[in-house]
CSV table of C-alpha atoms in Angstrom, one decimal:
chain,number,residue,atom,x,y,z
A,1,GLN,CA,0.0,0.0,0.0
A,2,VAL,CA,1.0,3.6,-0.5
A,3,GLN,CA,3.1,5.0,2.4
A,4,LEU,CA,4.3,8.6,2.7
A,5,VAL,CA,6.5,9.3,5.8
A,6,GLU,CA,7.4,12.9,6.5
A,7,SER,CA,10.3,13.9,8.7
A,8,GLY,CA,12.4,17.0,9.5
A,9,GLY,CA,9.9,19.2,11.2
A,10,GLY,CA,10.6,21.0,14.5
A,11,LEU,CA,10.9,24.3,16.3
A,12,VAL,CA,13.0,27.1,14.7
A,13,GLN,CA,13.4,30.8,15.2
A,14,ALA,CA,12.2,33.2,12.6
A,15,GLY,CA,14.7,33.6,9.9
A,16,GLY,CA,15.9,30.0,10.3
A,17,PHE,CA,15.6,27.0,8.1
A,18,LEU,CA,14.4,23.5,8.0
A,19,ARG,CA,14.5,20.7,5.4
A,20,LEU,CA,11.5,18.4,5.3
A,21,SER,CA,11.8,14.9,3.7
A,22,CYS,CA,9.1,12.5,2.6
A,23,ALA,CA,10.0,8.9,2.1
A,24,ALA,CA,7.6,7.1,-0.3
A,25,SER,CA,6.9,3.5,-0.8
A,26,GLY,CA,4.2,1.2,-2.2
A,27,PHE,CA,4.1,2.8,-5.7
A,28,ILE,CA,6.4,3.7,-8.6
A,29,PHE,CA,7.5,7.0,-7.1
A,30,SER,CA,9.3,8.2,-10.3
A,31,SER,CA,6.0,8.2,-12.2
A,32,TYR,CA,4.1,10.5,-9.9
A,33,SER,CA,3.9,14.2,-9.3
A,34,MET,CA,4.4,15.0,-5.6
A,35,GLY,CA,3.5,17.9,-3.4
A,36,TRP,CA,3.7,19.5,0.0
A,37,PHE,CA,0.7,21.0,1.7
A,38,ARG,CA,0.3,22.7,5.1
A,39,GLN,CA,-2.5,23.3,7.6
A,40,ALA,CA,-2.4,25.9,10.3
A,41,PRO,CA,-4.8,25.8,13.2
A,42,GLY,CA,-8.2,27.0,12.2
A,43,LYS,CA,-7.2,27.3,8.5
A,44,GLU,CA,-7.8,25.1,5.5
A,45,ARG,CA,-5.1,22.9,4.1
A,46,GLU,CA,-3.2,24.7,1.3
A,47,ARG,CA,-0.7,23.6,-1.3
A,48,VAL,CA,2.7,25.0,-0.6
A,49,ALA,CA,4.7,23.4,-3.5
A,50,SER,CA,4.5,20.6,-6.0
A,51,ILE,CA,6.8,19.0,-8.5
A,52,ALA,CA,6.4,17.1,-11.7
A,53,TRP,CA,7.1,13.4,-11.9
A,54,ASN,CA,10.4,14.1,-13.7
A,55,GLY,CA,11.2,17.2,-11.7
A,56,TRP,CA,11.1,19.5,-14.7
A,57,ASN,CA,8.2,21.7,-13.4
A,58,THR,CA,7.5,23.1,-10.0
A,59,TYR,CA,4.8,25.2,-8.4
A,60,TYR,CA,5.0,27.4,-5.4
A,61,ALA,CA,2.4,29.3,-3.4
A,62,ASP,CA,3.0,33.0,-3.5
A,63,SER,CA,3.6,33.1,0.2
A,64,VAL,CA,6.7,30.9,-0.1
A,65,LYS,CA,8.1,31.8,-3.4
A,66,GLY,CA,11.8,32.7,-3.1
A,67,ARG,CA,12.1,31.0,0.3
A,68,PHE,CA,11.0,27.4,-0.2
A,69,THR,CA,12.4,24.9,-2.7
A,70,ILE,CA,10.9,21.5,-3.6
A,71,SER,CA,13.0,18.8,-5.0
A,72,ARG,CA,13.0,15.0,-5.5
A,73,ASP,CA,15.4,12.2,-5.7
A,74,ASN,CA,13.8,9.4,-7.7
A,75,ALA,CA,16.6,7.0,-6.8
A,76,LYS,CA,15.8,7.4,-3.1
A,77,ASN,CA,12.0,7.6,-3.5
A,78,THR,CA,12.1,10.9,-1.6
A,79,VAL,CA,10.7,14.4,-2.0
A,80,TYR,CA,12.2,17.3,-0.1
A,81,LEU,CA,11.1,20.8,0.9
A,82,GLN,CA,13.9,23.2,1.8
A,83,MET,CA,12.4,26.0,3.8
A,84,ASN,CA,14.6,29.1,4.3
A,85,SER,CA,13.9,32.5,5.9
A,86,LEU,CA,11.1,31.0,7.9
A,87,LYS,CA,8.4,33.2,9.3
A,88,PRO,CA,6.0,32.7,12.2
A,89,GLU,CA,3.1,32.5,9.7
A,90,ASP,CA,4.8,29.3,8.3
A,91,THR,CA,3.8,27.5,11.4
A,92,ALA,CA,1.7,24.5,10.5
A,93,VAL,CA,1.5,20.8,10.1
A,94,TYR,CA,3.2,20.0,6.8
A,95,TYR,CA,1.9,17.1,4.7
A,96,CYS,CA,3.4,15.2,1.8
A,97,ALA,CA,1.0,14.2,-0.9
A,98,ARG,CA,1.1,11.9,-3.9
A,99,GLY,CA,-0.3,13.4,-7.1
A,100,SER,CA,-1.1,11.8,-10.4
A,101,THR,CA,0.8,9.6,-12.9
A,102,TYR,CA,3.1,11.7,-15.0
A,103,GLY,CA,1.6,14.8,-13.5
A,104,SER,CA,3.1,18.1,-14.4
A,105,GLY,CA,3.2,19.4,-10.9
A,106,ASN,CA,1.6,22.7,-11.8
A,107,VAL,CA,-1.8,21.3,-10.8
A,108,LEU,CA,-1.8,18.6,-8.1
A,109,THR,CA,-4.9,16.7,-6.9
A,110,PRO,CA,-3.7,14.8,-3.8
A,111,ASN,CA,-4.5,11.1,-3.9
A,112,ASP,CA,-2.7,10.0,-0.8
A,113,TRP,CA,-1.3,11.8,2.3
A,114,GLY,CA,1.4,11.3,4.8
A,115,GLN,CA,0.8,11.7,8.6
A,116,GLY,CA,2.3,15.2,8.7
A,117,THR,CA,5.1,16.8,10.5
A,118,GLN,CA,4.8,19.9,12.7
A,119,VAL,CA,6.8,23.0,11.9
A,120,THR,CA,6.8,25.8,14.5
A,121,VAL,CA,8.5,29.1,13.9
A,122,SER,CA,8.9,31.3,16.9
A,123,SER,CA,9.2,35.1,16.6
């Protein structure tokens, strides 16, 4: 079965950085677009970044452009989210999601979710 396991969350001061990882199994990782979403308390889950199955196209929410970078290593079945210049408003639970087969990454409809990892940014 599909498994997505996030790691790398934690507590960091504003201006700091974190790198999230999502280890995938149970499907042909290299054939699927992947994405990162986040959900803050009292807010809806929102897409932060996504990446095409081959890594050629990426999408970023306006709120993270220039600060976050999504990447993938198909040999390791892992997708990453490098988060720099973190702000208190980035505080949320971050979820990894599997997209569609040969998806472009520009549009991503999540089909499976990880359990989430907490990111807390203190001011």
